[in-house]
């Protein structure tokens, strides 16, 4: 229960944009709302996956339809983040967030009236639109809420921890709910989450100040090309897994994604008011942070896919035992939150991002080379990847926002999320393609022959090492890029509240912790 003084402080901070909260406690209402947004993103698909068999039976849905129940959300979410990030930076981050939360509530309520698989897919697509409007804004609003990097790191760590707890308990909670209630309840839970988020953001965060927005016209052509390129890149991996490398469809979609991406870049370089100013992406902090996130997306997607297949199909573990086998990763992801801020304070944001991304790549390398020799190596790989993920999400994301002008923070957060979404899809596509090329027979068969086991182990090694090399190159490039240029006056002037004086980066987190 908050005291009158704390409530007054929150209202003052919300109505006076010039005043930043001096501690996380002072901004508790805003952080509760932002945490609810991230909880929705992490909980949504994980809790729904448990209900897919039930949904298939009750709605008489085909396998393809069930895949699109989750796929429609992911594709729409990933495809629209950049566009809505640009819109939020122009018309208001809080305003865009509140509209997205209202859409989330309405779409979730519509679940109660769904009677066909097609209707549910439409609801999931609308939910994806709401997620694209809200998720990047959660990081951007947390960043602009505080003036010191130390508090920013602690706030983003708190928000991500809430989301990861939701991700961890989602499947278990979903299974318990299904035992006593219809599957629609799993999506209706988004309604109270949306209401909580709206209250926290409406009353805990000030409306955007005019100097924190920009009024350039929206680049509609750039938005269409960018969305098309991302959607095609996200659809292709699913098609490769479902249709196989022998089908022309996934190859055609992949081929279409390349010219769409090229046309997007050409458009953004020539447009007077581009959707995404590529000169900003080229800034050292921004490009290095995105490289670290891309490397992490590749490695984690590939590892997760391979470990799931190995535990259940190669080693014959039951789904329940396989879930227990993933516990080291879950424990580190949740418990590691308390170590993020001290680690960042000790080594600095840039080093923290580089070290944590390298740990993720190292975990994939351990699995690729040694995972076949026993579970202890798989567990070690999971721990390394989880520890790296826990830090890189906060450090690299914060660095991207620090490297951007204050009126471009939402599209920066959208870039971070898009980099993870697209490279995760690529990681799965690469892994699935290698498996299809080297594994003979039915991968989902309950009993493999000795030859198939050897083929899977070879495919896991080839796919894992391929992703390891690419991810390591990204990390190396990110490290070089982060050190490639000294801080210029332009960087200092356009960064949100950044002090580029010698020692300022090391001192800011310590001063912020004192204030907290």
Short mmCIF file of C-alpha atoms in Angstrom, two decimals:
data_model
loop_
_atom_site.label_atom_id
_atom_site.label_comp_id
_atom_site.label_asym_id
_atom_site.label_seq_id
_atom_site.Cartn_x
_atom_site.Cartn_y
_atom_site.Cartn_z
CA UNK A 1 0.00 0.00 0.00
CA UNK A 2 1.51 3.34 -1.02
CA UNK A 3 1.69 6.37 1.23
CA UNK A 4 0.14 9.75 0.26
CA UNK A 5 3.67 11.08 -0.25
CA UNK A 6 4.48 8.31 -2.75
CA UNK A 7 1.23 8.84 -4.62
CA UNK A 8 1.91 12.59 -4.80
CA UNK A 9 5.40 11.89 -6.16
CA UNK A 10 3.97 9.67 -8.89
CA UNK A 11 1.42 12.28 -9.92
CA UNK A 12 4.09 14.99 -9.89
CA UNK A 13 6.40 12.88 -12.06
CA UNK A 14 3.56 12.11 -14.46
CA UNK A 15 2.49 15.72 -14.84
CA UNK A 16 5.99 17.23 -14.91
CA UNK A 17 8.03 15.68 -17.74
CA UNK A 18 11.11 17.62 -16.62
CA UNK A 19 11.25 15.69 -13.37
CA UNK A 20 12.55 12.11 -13.45
CA UNK A 21 11.75 9.65 -10.65
CA UNK A 22 14.70 9.21 -8.30
CA UNK A 23 14.01 5.55 -7.55
CA UNK A 24 12.05 2.60 -8.84
CA UNK A 25 9.70 2.85 -5.87
CA UNK A 26 8.77 6.39 -6.84
CA UNK A 27 7.73 5.12 -10.29
CA UNK A 28 5.96 1.97 -9.07
CA UNK A 29 2.67 2.71 -10.85
CA UNK A 30 4.33 3.26 -14.22
CA UNK A 31 6.53 0.17 -13.81
CA UNK A 32 3.50 -1.94 -12.89
CA UNK A 33 1.81 -0.89 -16.13
CA UNK A 34 4.92 -1.46 -18.27
CA UNK A 35 5.56 -4.83 -16.62
CA UNK A 36 1.99 -5.87 -17.43
CA UNK A 37 2.64 -5.08 -21.11
CA UNK A 38 5.74 -7.29 -21.19
CA UNK A 39 3.94 -10.00 -19.21
CA UNK A 40 1.29 -10.11 -21.91
CA UNK A 41 3.91 -10.54 -24.66
CA UNK A 42 5.72 -13.37 -22.87
CA UNK A 43 2.64 -15.14 -21.51
CA UNK A 44 0.39 -14.97 -24.56
CA UNK A 45 1.75 -17.57 -26.95
CA UNK A 46 3.34 -19.79 -24.29
CA UNK A 47 0.07 -20.25 -22.44
CA UNK A 48 -1.89 -20.76 -25.66
CA UNK A 49 0.40 -23.54 -26.97
CA UNK A 50 -0.81 -25.83 -24.18
CA UNK A 51 -4.38 -25.49 -25.43
CA UNK A 52 -3.73 -26.20 -29.14
CA UNK A 53 -4.87 -29.86 -29.01
CA UNK A 54 -8.08 -28.83 -27.21
CA UNK A 55 -8.66 -25.97 -29.66
CA UNK A 56 -8.12 -28.34 -32.58
CA UNK A 57 -10.76 -30.74 -31.30
CA UNK A 58 -13.38 -28.14 -30.39
CA UNK A 59 -12.99 -26.02 -33.54
CA UNK A 60 -12.31 -28.98 -35.87
CA UNK A 61 -9.13 -27.25 -36.98
CA UNK A 62 -6.57 -28.74 -39.36
CA UNK A 63 -2.88 -28.93 -38.48
CA UNK A 64 -2.17 -25.97 -40.76
CA UNK A 65 -4.92 -23.91 -39.14
CA UNK A 66 -3.53 -24.66 -35.68
CA UNK A 67 -0.07 -23.56 -36.79
CA UNK A 68 -1.51 -20.24 -37.92
CA UNK A 69 -3.31 -19.75 -34.61
CA UNK A 70 0.12 -18.98 -33.17
CA UNK A 71 1.82 -18.03 -36.44
CA UNK A 72 -0.62 -15.23 -37.29
CA UNK A 73 0.22 -13.48 -34.05
CA UNK A 74 4.00 -13.81 -34.51
CA UNK A 75 4.01 -12.67 -38.14
CA UNK A 76 1.76 -9.65 -37.61
CA UNK A 77 3.59 -8.69 -34.42
CA UNK A 78 7.04 -8.88 -36.00
CA UNK A 79 5.97 -7.30 -39.27
CA UNK A 80 4.35 -4.19 -37.82
CA UNK A 81 6.75 -3.25 -35.02
CA UNK A 82 8.89 -0.91 -37.12
CA UNK A 83 5.88 0.86 -38.60
CA UNK A 84 4.20 1.38 -35.22
CA UNK A 85 7.52 2.38 -33.66
CA UNK A 86 7.78 5.19 -36.21
CA UNK A 87 4.15 6.17 -35.61
CA UNK A 88 4.66 6.30 -31.83
CA UNK A 89 7.71 8.56 -32.16
CA UNK A 90 5.59 10.96 -34.22
CA UNK A 91 2.22 10.91 -32.47
CA UNK A 92 3.08 9.91 -28.92
CA UNK A 93 4.39 6.77 -27.26
CA UNK A 94 1.92 6.79 -24.41
CA UNK A 95 -0.99 7.49 -26.76
CA UNK A 96 0.00 4.64 -29.10
CA UNK A 97 0.48 2.33 -26.12
CA UNK A 98 -2.98 3.10 -24.70
CA UNK A 99 -4.68 2.57 -28.08
CA UNK A 100 -2.85 -0.74 -28.46
CA UNK A 101 -3.93 -1.85 -24.98
CA UNK A 102 -7.54 -0.99 -25.77
CA UNK A 103 -7.29 -3.10 -28.94
CA UNK A 104 -5.77 -5.93 -26.89
CA UNK A 105 -8.70 -5.87 -24.49
CA UNK A 106 -11.30 -5.87 -27.29
CA UNK A 107 -9.55 -8.63 -29.26
CA UNK A 108 -9.24 -10.77 -26.13
CA UNK A 109 -12.94 -10.30 -25.31
CA UNK A 110 -13.79 -11.39 -28.86
CA UNK A 111 -12.34 -14.81 -28.01
CA UNK A 112 -15.49 -15.59 -26.07
CA UNK A 113 -17.49 -15.48 -29.33
CA UNK A 114 -15.11 -17.52 -31.51
CA UNK A 115 -16.68 -20.58 -33.14
CA UNK A 116 -14.27 -21.42 -36.01
CA UNK A 117 -10.52 -21.71 -36.46
CA UNK A 118 -10.59 -18.87 -39.01
CA UNK A 119 -12.22 -16.55 -36.49
CA UNK A 120 -9.59 -17.43 -33.90
CA UNK A 121 -6.80 -16.73 -36.41
CA UNK A 122 -8.35 -13.30 -37.05
CA UNK A 123 -8.43 -12.63 -33.30
CA UNK A 124 -4.80 -13.69 -33.01
CA UNK A 125 -3.84 -11.37 -35.87
CA UNK A 126 -5.60 -8.47 -34.11
CA UNK A 127 -3.73 -9.38 -30.93
CA UNK A 128 -0.51 -9.23 -32.94
CA UNK A 129 -1.37 -5.70 -34.02
CA UNK A 130 -1.92 -4.76 -30.38
CA UNK A 131 1.42 -6.31 -29.41
CA UNK A 132 3.22 -4.37 -32.16
CA UNK A 133 1.71 -1.15 -30.79
CA UNK A 134 2.61 -1.84 -27.18
CA UNK A 135 5.74 -4.00 -26.82
CA UNK A 136 8.40 -1.63 -28.27
CA UNK A 137 6.84 1.19 -26.29
CA UNK A 138 7.38 -0.63 -22.99
CA UNK A 139 11.16 -0.34 -23.34
CA UNK A 140 11.00 3.17 -24.82
CA UNK A 141 8.76 4.48 -22.05
CA UNK A 142 10.86 2.82 -19.34
CA UNK A 143 13.95 4.43 -20.87
CA UNK A 144 12.50 7.94 -21.00
CA UNK A 145 10.93 7.62 -17.55
CA UNK A 146 14.35 7.83 -15.88
CA UNK A 147 17.24 10.18 -16.50
CA UNK A 148 20.10 7.96 -15.25
CA UNK A 149 21.40 4.85 -17.00
CA UNK A 150 21.56 2.91 -13.73
CA UNK A 151 17.86 3.33 -13.04
CA UNK A 152 17.08 2.57 -16.68
CA UNK A 153 18.93 -0.73 -16.44
CA UNK A 154 17.20 -1.64 -13.18
CA UNK A 155 13.77 -0.69 -14.56
CA UNK A 156 14.18 -2.69 -17.77
CA UNK A 157 15.55 -5.62 -15.76
CA UNK A 158 12.47 -5.53 -13.51
CA UNK A 159 10.10 -5.38 -16.47
CA UNK A 160 11.84 -8.26 -18.26
CA UNK A 161 11.90 -10.37 -15.09
CA UNK A 162 8.11 -10.10 -14.77
CA UNK A 163 7.76 -11.20 -18.38
CA UNK A 164 10.16 -14.13 -17.96
CA UNK A 165 8.27 -15.33 -14.90
CA UNK A 166 5.15 -15.34 -17.07
CA UNK A 167 6.98 -17.26 -19.78
CA UNK A 168 8.17 -19.84 -17.24
CA UNK A 169 4.84 -20.45 -15.51
CA UNK A 170 2.65 -20.00 -18.59
CA UNK A 171 2.50 -23.64 -19.78
CA UNK A 172 1.96 -24.99 -16.25
CA UNK A 173 -0.69 -22.40 -15.44
CA UNK A 174 -2.39 -23.05 -18.78
CA UNK A 175 -2.54 -26.77 -18.10
CA UNK A 176 -4.11 -26.22 -14.68
CA UNK A 177 -6.69 -23.81 -16.09
CA UNK A 178 -7.67 -26.26 -18.84
CA UNK A 179 -8.43 -28.86 -16.19
CA UNK A 180 -11.25 -26.73 -14.75
CA UNK A 181 -12.20 -24.16 -17.43
CA UNK A 182 -12.64 -23.79 -21.21
CA UNK A 183 -9.65 -22.83 -23.35
CA UNK A 184 -11.08 -19.34 -24.03
CA UNK A 185 -10.17 -18.36 -20.46
CA UNK A 186 -6.50 -18.51 -21.43
CA UNK A 187 -6.96 -15.57 -23.81
CA UNK A 188 -9.56 -13.74 -21.73
CA UNK A 189 -6.86 -13.31 -19.06
CA UNK A 190 -5.40 -10.64 -21.33
CA UNK A 191 -8.32 -8.37 -20.46
CA UNK A 192 -7.38 -7.71 -16.80
CA UNK A 193 -3.70 -7.50 -17.85
CA UNK A 194 -4.60 -4.81 -20.40
CA UNK A 195 -6.67 -2.91 -17.82
CA UNK A 196 -3.82 -2.99 -15.29
CA UNK A 197 -1.39 -1.77 -17.93
CA UNK A 198 -3.70 1.06 -19.00
CA UNK A 199 -4.10 2.30 -15.43
CA UNK A 200 -0.37 2.23 -14.74
CA UNK A 201 0.58 3.98 -17.98
CA UNK A 202 -2.27 6.50 -17.97
CA UNK A 203 -1.62 7.71 -14.42
CA UNK A 204 2.05 6.84 -13.96
CA UNK A 205 3.62 8.24 -17.14
CA UNK A 206 3.40 11.77 -18.47
CA UNK A 207 2.19 12.46 -21.98
CA UNK A 208 5.06 12.95 -24.42
CA UNK A 209 6.52 16.45 -24.45
CA UNK A 210 6.56 18.18 -27.83
CA UNK A 211 10.36 18.20 -28.01
CA UNK A 212 10.43 14.42 -27.53
CA UNK A 213 8.42 13.81 -30.71
CA UNK A 214 9.11 14.66 -34.32
CA UNK A 215 6.65 15.82 -36.95
CA UNK A 216 8.08 14.39 -40.16
CA UNK A 217 5.44 12.91 -42.47
CA UNK A 218 5.00 9.15 -42.21
CA UNK A 219 6.90 7.31 -44.94
CA UNK A 220 4.02 5.12 -46.16
CA UNK A 221 6.01 3.49 -48.98
CA UNK A 222 8.84 2.68 -46.58
CA UNK A 223 6.38 1.26 -44.05
CA UNK A 224 4.82 -1.02 -46.70
CA UNK A 225 8.18 -2.25 -48.01
CA UNK A 226 9.62 -2.75 -44.52
CA UNK A 227 6.55 -4.62 -43.31
CA UNK A 228 6.53 -6.81 -46.44
CA UNK A 229 10.20 -7.70 -46.06
CA UNK A 230 9.84 -8.61 -42.38
CA UNK A 231 6.60 -10.58 -42.85
CA UNK A 232 8.13 -12.60 -45.70
CA UNK A 233 11.26 -13.24 -43.62
CA UNK A 234 9.11 -14.48 -40.72
CA UNK A 235 6.81 -16.65 -42.84
CA UNK A 236 9.65 -18.38 -44.72
CA UNK A 237 11.06 -20.37 -41.74
CA UNK A 238 7.61 -21.76 -40.91
CA UNK A 239 7.15 -22.84 -44.51
CA UNK A 240 10.56 -24.51 -44.59
CA UNK A 241 9.70 -26.51 -41.47
CA UNK A 242 6.19 -27.40 -42.65
CA UNK A 243 6.62 -27.92 -46.41
CA UNK A 244 10.28 -28.96 -46.41
CA UNK A 245 13.16 -27.89 -48.60
CA UNK A 246 11.77 -29.87 -51.52
CA UNK A 247 8.79 -27.54 -51.89
CA UNK A 248 9.08 -24.43 -54.09
CA UNK A 249 6.85 -22.33 -51.81
CA UNK A 250 9.34 -21.52 -48.99
CA UNK A 251 12.06 -20.79 -51.54
CA UNK A 252 9.75 -18.42 -53.41
CA UNK A 253 8.85 -16.60 -50.21
CA UNK A 254 12.53 -16.31 -49.27
CA UNK A 255 13.36 -15.03 -52.75
CA UNK A 256 10.61 -12.41 -52.45
CA UNK A 257 11.92 -11.23 -49.07
CA UNK A 258 15.31 -10.29 -50.51
CA UNK A 259 14.14 -7.73 -53.13
CA UNK A 260 11.62 -6.36 -50.62
CA UNK A 261 14.46 -5.72 -48.17
CA UNK A 262 16.65 -4.18 -50.90
CA UNK A 263 13.83 -1.90 -52.05
CA UNK A 264 13.21 -0.87 -48.42
CA UNK A 265 16.86 0.13 -47.99
CA UNK A 266 16.86 2.04 -51.29
CA UNK A 267 13.65 3.81 -50.29
CA UNK A 268 15.00 4.80 -46.89
CA UNK A 269 18.22 6.15 -48.43
CA UNK A 270 16.36 8.30 -50.94
CA UNK A 271 13.26 9.40 -49.00
CA UNK A 272 13.17 12.95 -47.69
CA UNK A 273 11.48 11.77 -44.51
CA UNK A 274 12.38 8.06 -44.17
CA UNK A 275 10.55 5.71 -41.86
CA UNK A 276 13.94 4.58 -40.56
CA UNK A 277 16.89 6.93 -40.93
CA UNK A 278 19.71 4.53 -41.80
CA UNK A 279 22.29 7.05 -40.57
CA UNK A 280 20.94 6.50 -37.07
CA UNK A 281 21.23 2.72 -37.41
CA UNK A 282 24.87 3.20 -38.41
CA UNK A 283 25.73 4.90 -35.12
CA UNK A 284 28.21 2.79 -33.12
CA UNK A 285 26.04 2.13 -30.07
CA UNK A 286 22.98 1.37 -32.19
CA UNK A 287 24.63 -0.94 -34.74
CA UNK A 288 26.66 -2.80 -32.10
CA UNK A 289 23.60 -3.31 -29.90
CA UNK A 290 21.58 -4.62 -32.84
CA UNK A 291 24.42 -6.97 -33.80
CA UNK A 292 24.47 -8.41 -30.28
CA UNK A 293 20.69 -8.91 -30.32
CA UNK A 294 20.82 -10.52 -33.77
CA UNK A 295 23.55 -12.93 -32.65
CA UNK A 296 21.53 -13.82 -29.56
CA UNK A 297 18.39 -14.43 -31.64
CA UNK A 298 20.23 -16.81 -33.98
CA UNK A 299 21.87 -18.77 -31.19
CA UNK A 300 18.90 -19.11 -28.84
CA UNK A 301 16.47 -20.15 -31.58
CA UNK A 302 18.84 -22.77 -32.96
CA UNK A 303 19.68 -24.15 -29.52
CA UNK A 304 16.05 -24.28 -28.37
CA UNK A 305 14.96 -26.12 -31.51
CA UNK A 306 17.78 -28.66 -31.39
CA UNK A 307 17.57 -29.37 -27.65
CA UNK A 308 13.81 -29.96 -27.85
CA UNK A 309 14.29 -32.52 -30.63
CA UNK A 310 17.23 -34.17 -28.91
CA UNK A 311 15.57 -34.65 -25.54
CA UNK A 312 12.26 -35.99 -26.83
CA UNK A 313 13.09 -37.69 -30.14
CA UNK A 314 16.76 -38.68 -29.90
CA UNK A 315 16.86 -39.56 -26.20
CA UNK A 316 13.18 -40.55 -25.92
CA UNK A 317 12.32 -38.36 -22.94
CA UNK A 318 8.66 -37.71 -22.23
CA UNK A 319 7.40 -34.13 -22.63
CA UNK A 320 7.23 -33.77 -18.83
CA UNK A 321 10.80 -35.00 -18.37
CA UNK A 322 11.97 -32.76 -21.22
CA UNK A 323 10.36 -29.79 -19.44
CA UNK A 324 12.36 -30.71 -16.33
CA UNK A 325 15.45 -30.91 -18.49
CA UNK A 326 14.94 -27.27 -19.54
CA UNK A 327 14.75 -26.12 -15.90
CA UNK A 328 18.38 -24.89 -15.72
CA UNK A 329 17.56 -22.31 -18.35
CA UNK A 330 14.34 -21.26 -16.63
CA UNK A 331 16.03 -20.91 -13.23
CA UNK A 332 18.85 -18.76 -14.61
CA UNK A 333 16.48 -16.56 -16.60
CA UNK A 334 14.38 -15.80 -13.55
CA UNK A 335 16.95 -15.79 -10.74
CA UNK A 336 19.59 -14.01 -12.81
CA UNK A 337 17.65 -10.76 -12.75
CA UNK A 338 19.19 -9.76 -9.42
CA UNK A 339 22.68 -9.99 -10.93
CA UNK A 340 22.13 -7.86 -14.02
CA UNK A 341 22.50 -4.41 -12.45
CA UNK A 342 25.63 -5.27 -10.37
CA UNK A 343 27.27 -6.82 -13.43
CA UNK A 344 26.48 -3.80 -15.61
CA UNK A 345 27.72 -1.43 -12.91
CA UNK A 346 30.99 -3.36 -12.67
CA UNK A 347 31.88 -3.63 -16.36
CA UNK A 348 29.77 -0.90 -18.05
CA UNK A 349 26.93 -1.20 -20.53
CA UNK A 350 29.04 -1.74 -23.66
CA UNK A 351 31.19 -4.50 -22.14
CA UNK A 352 28.16 -6.10 -20.50
CA UNK A 353 26.41 -6.33 -23.87
CA UNK A 354 29.48 -7.80 -25.58
CA UNK A 355 30.29 -10.32 -22.82
CA UNK A 356 26.70 -11.53 -22.52
CA UNK A 357 26.31 -11.95 -26.30
CA UNK A 358 29.58 -13.89 -26.35
CA UNK A 359 28.25 -16.14 -23.55
CA UNK A 360 25.19 -16.99 -25.66
CA UNK A 361 27.37 -17.90 -28.63
CA UNK A 362 29.65 -19.90 -26.33
CA UNK A 363 26.68 -21.86 -25.02
CA UNK A 364 25.66 -22.82 -28.56
CA UNK A 365 29.25 -23.87 -29.31
CA UNK A 366 29.32 -26.09 -26.20
CA UNK A 367 26.12 -27.79 -27.28
CA UNK A 368 27.25 -28.21 -30.90
CA UNK A 369 30.54 -29.85 -29.97
CA UNK A 370 29.67 -31.72 -26.77
CA UNK A 371 25.88 -32.00 -26.48
CA UNK A 372 25.83 -35.54 -27.87
CA UNK A 373 27.98 -36.80 -24.99
CA UNK A 374 25.43 -36.37 -22.22
CA UNK A 375 22.92 -34.14 -20.49
CA UNK A 376 25.53 -32.34 -18.38
CA UNK A 377 26.82 -30.62 -21.54
CA UNK A 378 23.29 -29.75 -22.64
CA UNK A 379 22.61 -28.26 -19.20
CA UNK A 380 25.84 -26.24 -19.34
CA UNK A 381 24.88 -24.90 -22.75
CA UNK A 382 21.42 -23.94 -21.48
CA UNK A 383 22.91 -22.13 -18.47
CA UNK A 384 25.42 -20.17 -20.59
CA UNK A 385 22.76 -19.13 -23.09
CA UNK A 386 20.28 -18.16 -20.37
CA UNK A 387 22.87 -16.12 -18.47
CA UNK A 388 23.84 -14.29 -21.64
CA UNK A 389 20.23 -13.70 -22.68
CA UNK A 390 19.42 -12.25 -19.28
CA UNK A 391 22.00 -9.50 -19.64
CA UNK A 392 22.11 -8.84 -23.37
CA UNK A 393 18.40 -8.08 -23.54
CA UNK A 394 18.85 -5.24 -21.05
CA UNK A 395 22.34 -3.99 -21.91
CA UNK A 396 22.18 -4.12 -25.70
CA UNK A 397 18.64 -2.71 -25.74
CA UNK A 398 19.62 0.17 -23.45
CA UNK A 399 22.67 0.91 -25.59
CA UNK A 400 20.55 1.16 -28.73
CA UNK A 401 18.27 3.71 -27.05
CA UNK A 402 21.23 5.63 -25.61
CA UNK A 403 22.63 5.96 -29.10
CA UNK A 404 19.48 7.50 -30.58
CA UNK A 405 17.93 10.97 -30.37
CA UNK A 406 15.23 11.16 -27.71
CA UNK A 407 12.51 11.57 -30.35
CA UNK A 408 13.44 8.22 -31.98
CA UNK A 409 13.47 5.89 -28.98
CA UNK A 410 10.37 3.84 -29.86
CA UNK A 411 11.55 2.90 -33.32
CA UNK A 412 14.88 2.03 -31.66
CA UNK A 413 13.10 -0.37 -29.31
CA UNK A 414 11.17 -1.74 -32.30
CA UNK A 415 14.48 -2.32 -34.10
CA UNK A 416 15.76 -4.32 -31.13
CA UNK A 417 12.66 -6.53 -31.07
CA UNK A 418 12.59 -6.90 -34.86
CA UNK A 419 16.24 -7.96 -34.94
CA UNK A 420 15.47 -10.72 -32.43
CA UNK A 421 12.30 -11.85 -34.22
CA UNK A 422 13.84 -12.04 -37.69
CA UNK A 423 17.11 -13.70 -36.65
CA UNK A 424 15.22 -16.21 -34.50
CA UNK A 425 13.25 -17.16 -37.60
CA UNK A 426 16.46 -17.45 -39.60
CA UNK A 427 18.01 -19.64 -36.89
CA UNK A 428 15.07 -22.05 -37.04
CA UNK A 429 15.12 -22.03 -40.85
CA UNK A 430 18.83 -22.84 -41.00
CA UNK A 431 18.46 -25.62 -38.43
CA UNK A 432 15.41 -27.09 -40.16
CA UNK A 433 17.10 -26.95 -43.57
CA UNK A 434 20.22 -28.76 -42.34
CA UNK A 435 18.08 -31.43 -40.63
CA UNK A 436 16.05 -31.92 -43.80
CA UNK A 437 19.24 -32.32 -45.84
CA UNK A 438 21.03 -34.78 -43.52
CA UNK A 439 18.24 -36.72 -41.74
CA UNK A 440 16.48 -39.48 -43.65
CA UNK A 441 13.03 -40.72 -42.76
CA UNK A 442 10.36 -39.24 -40.51
CA UNK A 443 11.88 -36.89 -37.95
CA UNK A 444 8.80 -37.19 -35.70
CA UNK A 445 8.88 -41.02 -35.64
CA UNK A 446 8.73 -42.43 -32.12
CA UNK A 447 11.71 -44.76 -32.57
CA UNK A 448 14.83 -43.90 -34.55
CA UNK A 449 17.27 -46.36 -36.03
CA UNK A 450 20.96 -46.17 -35.13
CA UNK A 451 21.59 -44.60 -38.53
CA UNK A 452 18.97 -41.89 -37.92
CA UNK A 453 20.48 -41.13 -34.51
CA UNK A 454 23.88 -40.67 -36.12
CA UNK A 455 22.34 -38.47 -38.83
CA UNK A 456 20.63 -36.29 -36.25
CA UNK A 457 23.84 -35.88 -34.27
CA UNK A 458 25.67 -34.89 -37.45
CA UNK A 459 22.92 -32.44 -38.41
CA UNK A 460 22.88 -30.92 -34.91
CA UNK A 461 26.64 -30.42 -35.06
CA UNK A 462 26.58 -28.89 -38.56
CA UNK A 463 23.60 -26.64 -37.86
CA UNK A 464 24.88 -25.61 -34.43
CA UNK A 465 28.38 -24.79 -35.64
CA UNK A 466 27.03 -22.91 -38.67
CA UNK A 467 24.91 -20.69 -36.42
CA UNK A 468 27.80 -20.40 -33.95
CA UNK A 469 30.14 -19.06 -36.64
CA UNK A 470 27.58 -16.56 -37.98
CA UNK A 471 26.62 -15.42 -34.46
CA UNK A 472 30.29 -15.10 -33.46
CA UNK A 473 30.95 -12.92 -36.51
CA UNK A 474 28.03 -10.70 -35.50
CA UNK A 475 29.38 -10.40 -31.95
CA UNK A 476 32.86 -9.61 -33.23
CA UNK A 477 31.48 -6.99 -35.59
CA UNK A 478 29.41 -5.54 -32.76
CA UNK A 479 32.49 -5.24 -30.54
CA UNK A 480 34.50 -3.55 -33.31
CA UNK A 481 31.60 -1.31 -34.22
CA UNK A 482 31.15 -0.20 -30.61
CA UNK A 483 34.80 0.87 -30.48
CA UNK A 484 35.12 2.11 -34.05
CA UNK A 485 34.53 5.80 -33.48
CA UNK A 486 34.97 8.23 -30.61
CA UNK A 487 31.93 9.97 -29.20
CA UNK A 488 31.26 13.08 -31.25
CA UNK A 489 29.45 16.25 -30.39
CA UNK A 490 26.59 15.10 -32.58
CA UNK A 491 26.24 11.87 -30.64
CA UNK A 492 26.26 13.76 -27.35
CA UNK A 493 23.68 16.29 -28.44
CA UNK A 494 21.25 13.75 -29.83
CA UNK A 495 21.43 11.13 -27.12
CA UNK A 496 18.70 11.13 -24.52
CA UNK A 497 20.23 12.64 -21.42
CA UNK A 498 23.62 11.05 -22.08
CA UNK A 499 26.76 12.33 -20.41
CA UNK A 500 29.75 11.46 -22.59
CA UNK A 501 32.41 12.93 -20.35
CA UNK A 502 35.23 10.58 -19.27
CA UNK A 503 34.08 8.26 -16.51
CA UNK A 504 30.47 9.37 -16.76
CA UNK A 505 29.25 5.97 -17.93
CA UNK A 506 30.86 4.20 -15.00
CA UNK A 507 29.64 6.77 -12.49
CA UNK A 508 26.03 7.05 -13.68
CA UNK A 509 24.87 3.59 -12.54
CA UNK A 510 26.51 4.07 -9.12
CA UNK A 511 24.91 7.46 -8.65
CA UNK A 512 21.58 6.02 -9.76
CA UNK A 513 21.84 3.21 -7.25
CA UNK A 514 22.49 5.76 -4.50
CA UNK A 515 19.37 7.62 -5.59
CA UNK A 516 17.39 4.35 -5.55
#
